[in-house]
Short mmCIF file of C-alpha atoms in Angstrom, two decimals:
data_model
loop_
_atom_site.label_atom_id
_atom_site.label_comp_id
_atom_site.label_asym_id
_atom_site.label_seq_id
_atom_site.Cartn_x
_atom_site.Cartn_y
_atom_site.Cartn_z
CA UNK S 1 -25.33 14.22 -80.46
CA UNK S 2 -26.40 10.97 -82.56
CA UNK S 3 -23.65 9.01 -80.83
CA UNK S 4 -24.06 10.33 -77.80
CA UNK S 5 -27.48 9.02 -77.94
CA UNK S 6 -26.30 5.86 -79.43
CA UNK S 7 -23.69 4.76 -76.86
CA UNK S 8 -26.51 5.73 -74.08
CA UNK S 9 -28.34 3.36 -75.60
CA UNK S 10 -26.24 0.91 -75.79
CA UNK S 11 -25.14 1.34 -71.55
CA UNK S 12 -26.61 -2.06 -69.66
CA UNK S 13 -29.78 -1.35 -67.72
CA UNK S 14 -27.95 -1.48 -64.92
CA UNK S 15 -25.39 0.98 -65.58
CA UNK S 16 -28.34 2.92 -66.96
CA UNK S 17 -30.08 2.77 -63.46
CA UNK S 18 -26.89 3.50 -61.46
CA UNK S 19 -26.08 7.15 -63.34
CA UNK S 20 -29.82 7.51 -62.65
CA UNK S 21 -29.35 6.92 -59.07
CA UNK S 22 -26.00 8.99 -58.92
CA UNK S 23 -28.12 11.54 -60.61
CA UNK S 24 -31.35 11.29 -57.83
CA UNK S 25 -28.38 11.35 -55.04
CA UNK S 26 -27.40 14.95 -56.60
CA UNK S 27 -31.22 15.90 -56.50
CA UNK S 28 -31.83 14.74 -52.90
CA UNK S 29 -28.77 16.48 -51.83
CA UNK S 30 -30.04 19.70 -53.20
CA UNK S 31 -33.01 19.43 -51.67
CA UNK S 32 -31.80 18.99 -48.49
CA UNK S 33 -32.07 15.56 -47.75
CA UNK S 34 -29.09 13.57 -46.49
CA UNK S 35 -27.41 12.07 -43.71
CA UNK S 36 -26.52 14.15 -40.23
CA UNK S 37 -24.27 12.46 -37.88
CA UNK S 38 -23.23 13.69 -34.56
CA UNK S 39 -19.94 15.64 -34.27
CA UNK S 40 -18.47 18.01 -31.66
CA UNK S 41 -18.20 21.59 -33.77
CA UNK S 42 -17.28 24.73 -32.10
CA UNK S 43 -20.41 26.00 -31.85
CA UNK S 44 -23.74 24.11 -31.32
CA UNK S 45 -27.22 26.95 -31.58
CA UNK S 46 -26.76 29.16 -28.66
CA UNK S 47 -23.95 26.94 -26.57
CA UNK S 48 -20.88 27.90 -26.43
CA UNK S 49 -18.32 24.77 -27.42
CA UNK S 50 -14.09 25.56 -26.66
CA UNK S 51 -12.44 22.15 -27.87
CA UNK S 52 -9.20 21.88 -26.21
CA UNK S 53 -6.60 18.73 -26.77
CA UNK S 54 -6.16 16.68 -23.54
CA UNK S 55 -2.58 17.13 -22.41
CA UNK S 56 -0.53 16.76 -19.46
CA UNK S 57 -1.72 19.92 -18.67
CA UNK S 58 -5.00 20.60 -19.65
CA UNK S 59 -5.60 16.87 -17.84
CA UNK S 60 -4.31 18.75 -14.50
CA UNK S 61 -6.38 21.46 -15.16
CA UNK S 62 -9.82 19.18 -15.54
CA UNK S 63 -8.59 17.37 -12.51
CA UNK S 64 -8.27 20.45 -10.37
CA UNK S 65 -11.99 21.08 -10.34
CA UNK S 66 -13.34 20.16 -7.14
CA UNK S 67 -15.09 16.70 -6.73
CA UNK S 68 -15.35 14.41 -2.97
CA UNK S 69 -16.74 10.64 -4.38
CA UNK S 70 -20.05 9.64 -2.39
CA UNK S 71 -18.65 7.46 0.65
CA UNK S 72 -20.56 5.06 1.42
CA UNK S 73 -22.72 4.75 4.96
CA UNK S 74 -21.31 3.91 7.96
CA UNK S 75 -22.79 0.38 7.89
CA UNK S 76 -20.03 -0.75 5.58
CA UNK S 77 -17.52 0.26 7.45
CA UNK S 78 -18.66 -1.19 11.11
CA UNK S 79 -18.20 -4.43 12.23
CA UNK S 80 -19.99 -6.78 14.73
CA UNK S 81 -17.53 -5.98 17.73
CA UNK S 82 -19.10 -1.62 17.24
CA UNK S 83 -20.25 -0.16 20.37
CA UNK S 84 -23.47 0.48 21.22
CA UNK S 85 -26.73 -0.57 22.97
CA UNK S 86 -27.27 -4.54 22.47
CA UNK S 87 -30.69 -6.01 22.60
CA UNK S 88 -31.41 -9.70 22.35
CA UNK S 89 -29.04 -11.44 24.45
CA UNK S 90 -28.35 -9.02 26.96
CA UNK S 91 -25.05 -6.69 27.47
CA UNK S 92 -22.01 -8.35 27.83
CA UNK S 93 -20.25 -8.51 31.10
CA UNK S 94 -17.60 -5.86 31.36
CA UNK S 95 -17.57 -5.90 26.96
CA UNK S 96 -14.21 -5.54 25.44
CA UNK S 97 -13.72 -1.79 23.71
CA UNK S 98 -13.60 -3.08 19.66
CA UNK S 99 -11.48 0.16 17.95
CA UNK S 100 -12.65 1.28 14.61
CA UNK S 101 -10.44 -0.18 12.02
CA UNK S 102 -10.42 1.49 8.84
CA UNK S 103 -7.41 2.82 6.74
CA UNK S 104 -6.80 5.86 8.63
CA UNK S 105 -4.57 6.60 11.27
CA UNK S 106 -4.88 4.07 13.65
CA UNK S 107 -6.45 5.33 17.42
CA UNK S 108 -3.89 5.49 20.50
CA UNK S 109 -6.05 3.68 23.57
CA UNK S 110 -2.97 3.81 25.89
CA UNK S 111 -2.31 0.67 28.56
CA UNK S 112 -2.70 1.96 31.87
CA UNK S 113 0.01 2.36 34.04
CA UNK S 114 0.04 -0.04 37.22
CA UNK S 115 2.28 0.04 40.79
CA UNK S 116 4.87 -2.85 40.93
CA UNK S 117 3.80 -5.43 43.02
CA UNK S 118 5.18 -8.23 45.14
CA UNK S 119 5.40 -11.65 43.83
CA UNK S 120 1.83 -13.93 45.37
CA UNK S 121 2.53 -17.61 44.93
CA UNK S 122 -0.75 -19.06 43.15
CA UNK S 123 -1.51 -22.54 42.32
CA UNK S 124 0.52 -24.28 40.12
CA UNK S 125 3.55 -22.74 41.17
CA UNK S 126 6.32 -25.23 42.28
CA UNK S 127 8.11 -23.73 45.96
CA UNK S 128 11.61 -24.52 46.23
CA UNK S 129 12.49 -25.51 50.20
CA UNK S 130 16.08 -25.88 51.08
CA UNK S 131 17.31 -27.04 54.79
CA UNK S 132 20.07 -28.32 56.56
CA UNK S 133 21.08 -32.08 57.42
CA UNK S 134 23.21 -31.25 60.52
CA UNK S 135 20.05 -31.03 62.71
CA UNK S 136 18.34 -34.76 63.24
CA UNK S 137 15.03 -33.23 62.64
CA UNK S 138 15.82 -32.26 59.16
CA UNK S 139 14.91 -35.75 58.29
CA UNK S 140 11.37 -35.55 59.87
CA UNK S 141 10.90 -32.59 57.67
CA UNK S 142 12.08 -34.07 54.24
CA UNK S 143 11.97 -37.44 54.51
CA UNK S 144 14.52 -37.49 51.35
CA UNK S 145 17.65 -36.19 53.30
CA UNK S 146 21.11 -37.47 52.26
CA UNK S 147 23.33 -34.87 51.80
CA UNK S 148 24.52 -31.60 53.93
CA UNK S 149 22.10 -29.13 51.96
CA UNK S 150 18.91 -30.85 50.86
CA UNK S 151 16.56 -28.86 48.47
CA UNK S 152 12.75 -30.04 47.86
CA UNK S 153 10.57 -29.09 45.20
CA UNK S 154 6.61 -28.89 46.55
CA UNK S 155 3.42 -28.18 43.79
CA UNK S 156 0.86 -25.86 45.00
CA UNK S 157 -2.23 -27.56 44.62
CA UNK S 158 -5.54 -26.78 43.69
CA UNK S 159 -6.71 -25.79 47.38
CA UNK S 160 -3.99 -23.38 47.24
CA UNK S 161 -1.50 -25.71 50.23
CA UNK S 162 1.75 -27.50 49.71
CA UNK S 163 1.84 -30.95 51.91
CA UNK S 164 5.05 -30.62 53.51
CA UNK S 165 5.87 -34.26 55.49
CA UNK S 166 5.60 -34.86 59.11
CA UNK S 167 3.68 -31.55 58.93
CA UNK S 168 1.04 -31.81 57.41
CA UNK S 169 -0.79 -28.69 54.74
CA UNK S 170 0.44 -25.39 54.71
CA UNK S 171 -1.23 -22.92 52.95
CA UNK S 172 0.96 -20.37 50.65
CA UNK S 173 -1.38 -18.92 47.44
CA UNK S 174 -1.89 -15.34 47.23
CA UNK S 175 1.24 -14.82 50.00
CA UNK S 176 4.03 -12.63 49.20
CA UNK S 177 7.27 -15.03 49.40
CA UNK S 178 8.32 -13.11 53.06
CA UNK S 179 5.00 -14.09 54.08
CA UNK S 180 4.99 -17.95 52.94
CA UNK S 181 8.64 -18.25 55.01
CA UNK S 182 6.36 -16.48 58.18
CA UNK S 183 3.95 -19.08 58.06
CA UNK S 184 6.67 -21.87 57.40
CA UNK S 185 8.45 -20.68 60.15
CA UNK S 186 5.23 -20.70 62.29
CA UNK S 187 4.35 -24.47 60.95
CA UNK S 188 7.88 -25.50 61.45
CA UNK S 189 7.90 -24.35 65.20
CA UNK S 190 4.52 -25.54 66.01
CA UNK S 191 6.13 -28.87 65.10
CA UNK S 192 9.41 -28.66 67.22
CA UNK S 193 11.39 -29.09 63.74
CA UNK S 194 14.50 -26.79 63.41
CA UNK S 195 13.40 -23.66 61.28
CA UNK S 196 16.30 -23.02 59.40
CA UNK S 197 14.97 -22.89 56.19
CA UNK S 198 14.94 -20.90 52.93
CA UNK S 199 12.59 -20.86 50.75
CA UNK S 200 12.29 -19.40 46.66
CA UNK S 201 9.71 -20.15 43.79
CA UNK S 202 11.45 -22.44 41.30
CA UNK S 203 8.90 -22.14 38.90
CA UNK S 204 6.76 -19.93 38.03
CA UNK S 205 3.14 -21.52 36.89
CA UNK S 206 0.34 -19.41 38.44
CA UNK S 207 0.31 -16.29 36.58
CA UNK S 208 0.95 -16.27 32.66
CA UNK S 209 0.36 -13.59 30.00
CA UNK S 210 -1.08 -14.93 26.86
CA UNK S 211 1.02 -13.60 23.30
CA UNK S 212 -0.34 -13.72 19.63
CA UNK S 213 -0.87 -12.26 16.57
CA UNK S 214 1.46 -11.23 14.25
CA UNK S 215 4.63 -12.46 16.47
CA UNK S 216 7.00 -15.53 15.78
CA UNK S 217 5.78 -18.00 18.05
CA UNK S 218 2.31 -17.27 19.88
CA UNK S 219 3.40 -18.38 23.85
CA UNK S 220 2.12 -17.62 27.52
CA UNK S 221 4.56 -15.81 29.21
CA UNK S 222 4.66 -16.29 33.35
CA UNK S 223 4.99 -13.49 35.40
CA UNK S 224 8.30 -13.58 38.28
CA UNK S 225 9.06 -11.37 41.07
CA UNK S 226 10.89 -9.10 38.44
CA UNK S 227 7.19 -8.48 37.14
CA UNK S 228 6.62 -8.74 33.09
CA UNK S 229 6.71 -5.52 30.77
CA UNK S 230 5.26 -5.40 27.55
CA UNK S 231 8.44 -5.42 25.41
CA UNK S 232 9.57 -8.38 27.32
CA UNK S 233 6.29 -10.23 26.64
CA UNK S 234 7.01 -9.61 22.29
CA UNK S 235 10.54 -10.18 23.07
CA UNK S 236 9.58 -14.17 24.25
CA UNK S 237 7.40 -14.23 21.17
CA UNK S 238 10.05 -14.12 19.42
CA UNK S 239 9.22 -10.38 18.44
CA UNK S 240 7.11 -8.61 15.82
CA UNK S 241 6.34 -10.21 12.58
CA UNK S 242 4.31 -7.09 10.56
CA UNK S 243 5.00 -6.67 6.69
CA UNK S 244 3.08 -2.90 6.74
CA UNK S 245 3.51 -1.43 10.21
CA UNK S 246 1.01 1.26 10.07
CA UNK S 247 -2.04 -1.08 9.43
CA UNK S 248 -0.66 -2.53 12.48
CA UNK S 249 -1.34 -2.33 16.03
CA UNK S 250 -0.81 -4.23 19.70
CA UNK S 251 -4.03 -4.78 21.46
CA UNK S 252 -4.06 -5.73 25.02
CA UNK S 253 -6.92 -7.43 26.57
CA UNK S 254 -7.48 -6.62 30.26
CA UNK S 255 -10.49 -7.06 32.98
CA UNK S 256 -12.90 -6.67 29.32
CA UNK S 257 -11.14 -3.66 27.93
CA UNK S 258 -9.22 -3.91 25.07
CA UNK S 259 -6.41 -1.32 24.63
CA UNK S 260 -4.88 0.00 21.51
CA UNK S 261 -1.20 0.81 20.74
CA UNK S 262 -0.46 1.58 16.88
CA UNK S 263 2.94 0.02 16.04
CA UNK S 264 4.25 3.02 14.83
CA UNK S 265 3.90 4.64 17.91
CA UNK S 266 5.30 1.51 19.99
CA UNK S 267 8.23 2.33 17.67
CA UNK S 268 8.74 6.05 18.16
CA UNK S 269 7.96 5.77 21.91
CA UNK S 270 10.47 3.16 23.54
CA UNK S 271 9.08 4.20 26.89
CA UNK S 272 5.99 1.72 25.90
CA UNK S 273 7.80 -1.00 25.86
CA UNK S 274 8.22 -0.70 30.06
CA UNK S 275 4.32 -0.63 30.54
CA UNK S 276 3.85 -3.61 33.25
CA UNK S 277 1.31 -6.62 32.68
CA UNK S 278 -0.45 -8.11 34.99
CA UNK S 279 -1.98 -11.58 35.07
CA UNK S 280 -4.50 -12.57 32.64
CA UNK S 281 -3.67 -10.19 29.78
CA UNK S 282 -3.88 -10.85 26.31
CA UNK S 283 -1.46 -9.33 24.03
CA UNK S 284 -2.24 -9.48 20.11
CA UNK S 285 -0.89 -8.00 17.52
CA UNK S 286 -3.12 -7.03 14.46
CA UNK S 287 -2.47 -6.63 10.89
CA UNK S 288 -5.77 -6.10 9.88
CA UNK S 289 -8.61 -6.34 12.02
CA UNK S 290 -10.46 -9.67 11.30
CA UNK S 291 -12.94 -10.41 14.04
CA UNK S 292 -13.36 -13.95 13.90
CA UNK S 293 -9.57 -14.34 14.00
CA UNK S 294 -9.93 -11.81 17.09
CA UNK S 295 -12.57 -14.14 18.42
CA UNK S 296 -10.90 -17.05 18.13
CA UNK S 297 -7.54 -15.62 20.40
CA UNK S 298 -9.95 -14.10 22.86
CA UNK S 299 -12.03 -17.22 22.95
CA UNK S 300 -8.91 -19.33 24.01
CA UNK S 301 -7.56 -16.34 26.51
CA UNK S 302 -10.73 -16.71 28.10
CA UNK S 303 -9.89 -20.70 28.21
CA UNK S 304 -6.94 -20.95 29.27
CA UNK S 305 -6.63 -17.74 31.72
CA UNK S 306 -9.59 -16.41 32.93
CA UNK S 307 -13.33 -18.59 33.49
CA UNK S 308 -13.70 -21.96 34.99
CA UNK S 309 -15.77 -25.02 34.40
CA UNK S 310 -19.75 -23.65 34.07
CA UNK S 311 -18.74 -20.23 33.91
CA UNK S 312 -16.42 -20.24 30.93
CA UNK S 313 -18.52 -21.75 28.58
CA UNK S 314 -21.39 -19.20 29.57
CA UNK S 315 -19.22 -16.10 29.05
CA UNK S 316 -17.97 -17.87 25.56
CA UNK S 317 -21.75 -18.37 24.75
CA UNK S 318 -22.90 -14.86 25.73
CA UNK S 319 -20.35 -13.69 23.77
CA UNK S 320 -21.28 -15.15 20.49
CA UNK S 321 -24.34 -14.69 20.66
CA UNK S 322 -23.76 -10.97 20.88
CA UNK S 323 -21.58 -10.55 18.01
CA UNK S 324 -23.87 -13.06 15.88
CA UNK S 325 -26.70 -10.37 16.96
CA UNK S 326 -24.73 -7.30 15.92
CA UNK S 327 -23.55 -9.06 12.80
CA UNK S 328 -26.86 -9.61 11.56
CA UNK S 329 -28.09 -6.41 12.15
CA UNK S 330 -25.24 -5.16 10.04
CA UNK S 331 -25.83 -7.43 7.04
CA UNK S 332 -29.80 -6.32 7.34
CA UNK S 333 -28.75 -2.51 7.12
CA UNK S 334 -26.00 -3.15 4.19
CA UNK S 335 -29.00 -5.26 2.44
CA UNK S 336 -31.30 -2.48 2.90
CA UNK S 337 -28.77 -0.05 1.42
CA UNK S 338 -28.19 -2.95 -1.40
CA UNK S 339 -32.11 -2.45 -2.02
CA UNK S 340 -32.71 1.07 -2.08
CA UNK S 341 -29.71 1.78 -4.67
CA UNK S 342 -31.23 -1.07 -7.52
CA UNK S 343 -34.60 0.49 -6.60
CA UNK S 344 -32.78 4.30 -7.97
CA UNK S 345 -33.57 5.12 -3.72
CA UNK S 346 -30.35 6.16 -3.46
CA UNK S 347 -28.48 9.27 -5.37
CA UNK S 348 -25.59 8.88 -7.46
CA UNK S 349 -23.22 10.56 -9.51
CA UNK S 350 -23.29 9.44 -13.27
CA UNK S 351 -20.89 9.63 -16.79
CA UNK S 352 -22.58 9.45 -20.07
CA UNK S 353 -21.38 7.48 -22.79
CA UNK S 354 -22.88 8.52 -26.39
CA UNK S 355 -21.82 8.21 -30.05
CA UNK S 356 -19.47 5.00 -31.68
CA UNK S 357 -19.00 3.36 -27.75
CA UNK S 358 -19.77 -0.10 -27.19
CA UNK S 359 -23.31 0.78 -25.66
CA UNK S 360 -24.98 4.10 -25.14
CA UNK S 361 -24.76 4.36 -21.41
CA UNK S 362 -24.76 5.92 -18.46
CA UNK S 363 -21.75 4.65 -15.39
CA UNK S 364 -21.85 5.21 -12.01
CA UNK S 365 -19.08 6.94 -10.67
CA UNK S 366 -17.79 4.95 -7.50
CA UNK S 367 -17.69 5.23 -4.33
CA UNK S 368 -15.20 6.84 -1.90
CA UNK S 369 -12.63 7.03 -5.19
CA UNK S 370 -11.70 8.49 -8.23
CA UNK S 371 -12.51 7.43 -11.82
CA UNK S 372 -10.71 7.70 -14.61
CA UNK S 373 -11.76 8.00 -18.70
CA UNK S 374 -9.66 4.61 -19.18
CA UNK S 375 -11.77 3.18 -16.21
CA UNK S 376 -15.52 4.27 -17.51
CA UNK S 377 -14.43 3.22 -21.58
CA UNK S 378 -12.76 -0.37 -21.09
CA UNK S 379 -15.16 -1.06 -17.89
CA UNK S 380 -18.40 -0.44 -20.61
CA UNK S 381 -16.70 -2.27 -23.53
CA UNK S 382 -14.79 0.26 -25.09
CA UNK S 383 -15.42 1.54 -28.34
CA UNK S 384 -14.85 -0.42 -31.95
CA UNK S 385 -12.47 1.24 -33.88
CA UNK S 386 -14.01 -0.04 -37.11
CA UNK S 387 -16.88 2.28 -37.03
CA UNK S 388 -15.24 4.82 -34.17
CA UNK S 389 -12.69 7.16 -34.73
CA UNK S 390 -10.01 7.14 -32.07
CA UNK S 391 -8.76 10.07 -33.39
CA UNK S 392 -11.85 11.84 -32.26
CA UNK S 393 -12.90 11.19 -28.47
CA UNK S 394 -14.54 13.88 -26.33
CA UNK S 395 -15.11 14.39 -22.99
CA UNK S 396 -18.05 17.19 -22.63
CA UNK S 397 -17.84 19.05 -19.62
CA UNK S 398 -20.43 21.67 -18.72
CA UNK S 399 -18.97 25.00 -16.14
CA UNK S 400 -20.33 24.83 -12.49
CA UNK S 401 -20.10 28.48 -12.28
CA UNK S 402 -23.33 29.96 -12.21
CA UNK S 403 -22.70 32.99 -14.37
CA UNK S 404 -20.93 30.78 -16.98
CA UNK S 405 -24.02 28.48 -17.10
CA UNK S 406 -24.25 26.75 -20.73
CA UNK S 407 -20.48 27.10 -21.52
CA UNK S 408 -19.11 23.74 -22.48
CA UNK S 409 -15.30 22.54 -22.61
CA UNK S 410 -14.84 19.23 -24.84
CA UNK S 411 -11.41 17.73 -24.11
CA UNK S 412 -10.23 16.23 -27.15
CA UNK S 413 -8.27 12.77 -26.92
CA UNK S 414 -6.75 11.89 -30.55
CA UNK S 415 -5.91 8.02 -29.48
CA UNK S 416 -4.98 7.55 -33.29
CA UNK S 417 -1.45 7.56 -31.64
CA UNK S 418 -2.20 4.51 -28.74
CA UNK S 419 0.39 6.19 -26.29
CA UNK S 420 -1.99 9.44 -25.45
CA UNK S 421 -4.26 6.53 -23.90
CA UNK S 422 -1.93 6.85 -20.81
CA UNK S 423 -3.41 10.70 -20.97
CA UNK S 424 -7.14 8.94 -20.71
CA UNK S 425 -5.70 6.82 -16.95
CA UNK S 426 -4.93 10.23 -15.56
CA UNK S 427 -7.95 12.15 -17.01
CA UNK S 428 -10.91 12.36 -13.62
CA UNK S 429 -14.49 12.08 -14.36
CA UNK S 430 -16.74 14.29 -12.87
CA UNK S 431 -20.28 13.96 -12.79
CA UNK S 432 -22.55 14.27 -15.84
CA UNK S 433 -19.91 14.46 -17.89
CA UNK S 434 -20.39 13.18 -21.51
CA UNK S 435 -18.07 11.04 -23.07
CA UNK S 436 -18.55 10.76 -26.88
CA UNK S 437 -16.82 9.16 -29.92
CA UNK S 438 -17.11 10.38 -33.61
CA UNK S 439 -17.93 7.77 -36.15
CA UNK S 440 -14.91 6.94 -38.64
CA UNK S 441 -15.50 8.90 -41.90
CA UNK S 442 -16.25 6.05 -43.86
CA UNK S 443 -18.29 5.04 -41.66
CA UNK S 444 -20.74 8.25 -42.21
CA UNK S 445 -20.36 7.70 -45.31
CA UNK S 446 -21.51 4.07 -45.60
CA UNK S 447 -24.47 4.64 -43.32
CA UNK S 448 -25.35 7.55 -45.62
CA UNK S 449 -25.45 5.66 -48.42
CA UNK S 450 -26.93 2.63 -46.65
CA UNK S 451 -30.36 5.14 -45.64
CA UNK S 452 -30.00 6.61 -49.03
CA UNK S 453 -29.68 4.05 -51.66
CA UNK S 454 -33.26 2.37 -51.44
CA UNK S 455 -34.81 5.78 -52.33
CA UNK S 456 -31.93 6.44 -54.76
CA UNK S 457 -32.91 3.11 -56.27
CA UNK S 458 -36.50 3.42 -56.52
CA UNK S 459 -36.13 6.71 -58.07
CA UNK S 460 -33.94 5.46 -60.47
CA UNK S 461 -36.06 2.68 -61.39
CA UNK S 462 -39.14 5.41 -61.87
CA UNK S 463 -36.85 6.79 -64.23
CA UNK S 464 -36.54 4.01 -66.10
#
């Protein structure tokens, strides 16, 4: 007992206040003061805990409970070309049908079908006029004649005439071609000039369909006697040039209707491709439905084809203005929307991070898709694995069912091995469901003794 006492006394102070503290540490501990940390145990009070490891099939079994993701509203999926009562501007004339493009299955707005109809020389066409040199009066018609069978080329001009020599203007636009050789024949004789004639369109200027889009080489395509189908109008683009043919689609343009044929369907009915055009349609083929791109094609259709002078650039204007109009009454509602969710106006479905993650949080879940654990963890931060244990991740799902209200499932992820992560991509969130991470051990221990040594200390020191 003397040396016992002797080799305590000779112990530093230090030492001396260390077995002191150890000594406190035992005290506090029995008096029931010490550090709690939170853990997922079987049972918490009167709730009901079942851990269960998150496997391939336990993750098919969380991810059979049913869950539909918000969508968002309708605003975000309209665009400026949306039917619908327009104010400001005024209605367009005769406005162009705009189909809903979304990734769904893609509306059918068949091309209607139209009677075959005889060939009408228009301006711009160029008549072909062959006649005969054994007659003298073959040169009064000509002028040019110096060899048995003469053939003359004649423009139609603007006012719709061709100025045949010696005779004078004879008007041929909008006449079938066994009309045009009636009135020849009628101007010819009025004349006392031979009528033996024939007479053919050598080219073909008047009446043009306009091709673009996704196609080889955007072209107009002029309408003959043998009228123009729709395949033959892709075929002189050089065909279809689509990467994912069931975003795509062919729209036709026509009298301010705009018609809608899915490529897929193009492709599994070959009878489309015999649907007639007519002059002044637009054919475009769409991708995905951009309307300024749209604009732009129908803007030049409308140039090239369809208004004149004054009355083009009106219809162009008009037309702007109207989508500019819708388009800002779109952006107003989506910044509305915008508004009301920062303000908390709008309700969402929310995950819960607690324990060692990056920051206690809460994520919204998104919308019109799926989340997964990987996608809530790494899009927060993660976790650090110096003071979490990756062995130990839950995710704390409460039971819908109303008579099992209060029973909790914790799926258990241990991520000690890194593969199971892949388990934590497939794993769906559903709302208010918890995800928590245990602290590493020595990590509960170091905080303990971090909150415990000051009063271990200062008891120690009273000691002394």
């Amino acid at each position: 007992m003397r040396t016992g006492l002797k080799g305590y006394k000779n112990l530093g102070a230090w030492t001396r206040c260390l077995v002191l503290a150890l000594g406190g540490a035992v005290a506090l501990s029995s008096c029931g003061i010490s550090y709690n940390s939170p853990k997922v145990s079987e049972r918490n009070g009167e709730l009901p805990v079942s851990v269960v490891g998150m496997t391939a099939r336990s993750v098919a079994y969380a991810n059979a409970s049913p869950y539909t993701p918000r969508a968002l509203p309708d605003v975000f999926y309209a665009y400026a070309g949306s039917q619908g009562s327009v104010t400001g501007a005024g209605a367009l004339p005769a406005a162009p049908y705009l189909p809903d493009e979304t990734r769904r299955q893609m509306e059918y707005r068949p091309l209607p079908d139209i009677n075959p109809q005889p060939y009408r020389i228009g301006v711009g066409d160029v008549v072909l006029l062959a006649t005969r040199s054994s007659a003298s009066t073959i040169e009064q018609l000509s002028g040019l004649l110096a060899a048995q069978n003469q053939r003359q080329g004649y423009t139609v001009r603007d006012d719709g005439s061709i100025a045949i020599p010696e005779i004078g203007a004879v008007q041929l636009s909008g006449l079938t071609l066994q009309e045009a050789e009636d009135r020849l024949f009628q101007a010819l004789v009025s004349n006392q000039i031979d009528p033996s004639f024939s007479l053919e369109v050598a080219e073909f200027r008047s009446k043009k369909v306009a091709v673009g889009g996704a196609v080889k080489s955007a072209t107009l395509v002029p309408i003959t006697p043998n009228n123009l189908t729709l395949g033959e109008a892709l075929i002189a683009a050089g065909g279809l040039v689509t990467r994912d043919e069931e975003f795509a689609s062919i729209r036709i343009y026509r009298d301010g209707t705009l018609y809608q044929i899915p490529v897929e369907t193009f492709r599994a009915q070959p009878q489309l491709s015999d649907k007639l055009l007519i002059a002044g349609d637009a054919v475009y083929v769409d991708t995905t439905y951009d309307l300024d791109r749209a604009f732009e094609f129908y803007k030049t259709k409308i140039d090239v084809i369809s208004l004149r002078s004054s009355a083009r650039s009106t219809a162009l204007q008009t037309l702007s203005s109207e989508i500019n109009i819708r388009r800002s009454a779109l952006d107003e509602r989506r910044a509305l929307f915008n508004a009301r969710e920062q303000l908390g106006a709008e309700k969402r479905d929310y995950v819960y991070l607690s324990g060692e993650v990056a920051k206690q949080n809460r994520f919204a879940l998104p919308y019109g898709q799926q989340a997964t654990l990987a996608d809530v963890l790494y899009n927060e931060g993660g976790f650090d694995n110096t003071t979490g244990d990756p062995t130990e991740i839950y995710v704390l799902r409460g039971s819908n069912d109303p008579a099992k209200i209060g029973e909790i499932v914790a799926y258990h992820l241990n991520a000690g091995n890194a593969a199971n992560m892949i388990l934590a991509t497939k794993f769906e969130m559903r709302p208010n469901d918890v995800i928590f991470i245990e602290e590493q051990p020595i990590t509960k221990w170091g905080r303990a003794l971090q909150q415990t040594f000051p009063t271990l200390l200062n008891s120690a020191t009273s000691a002394l």
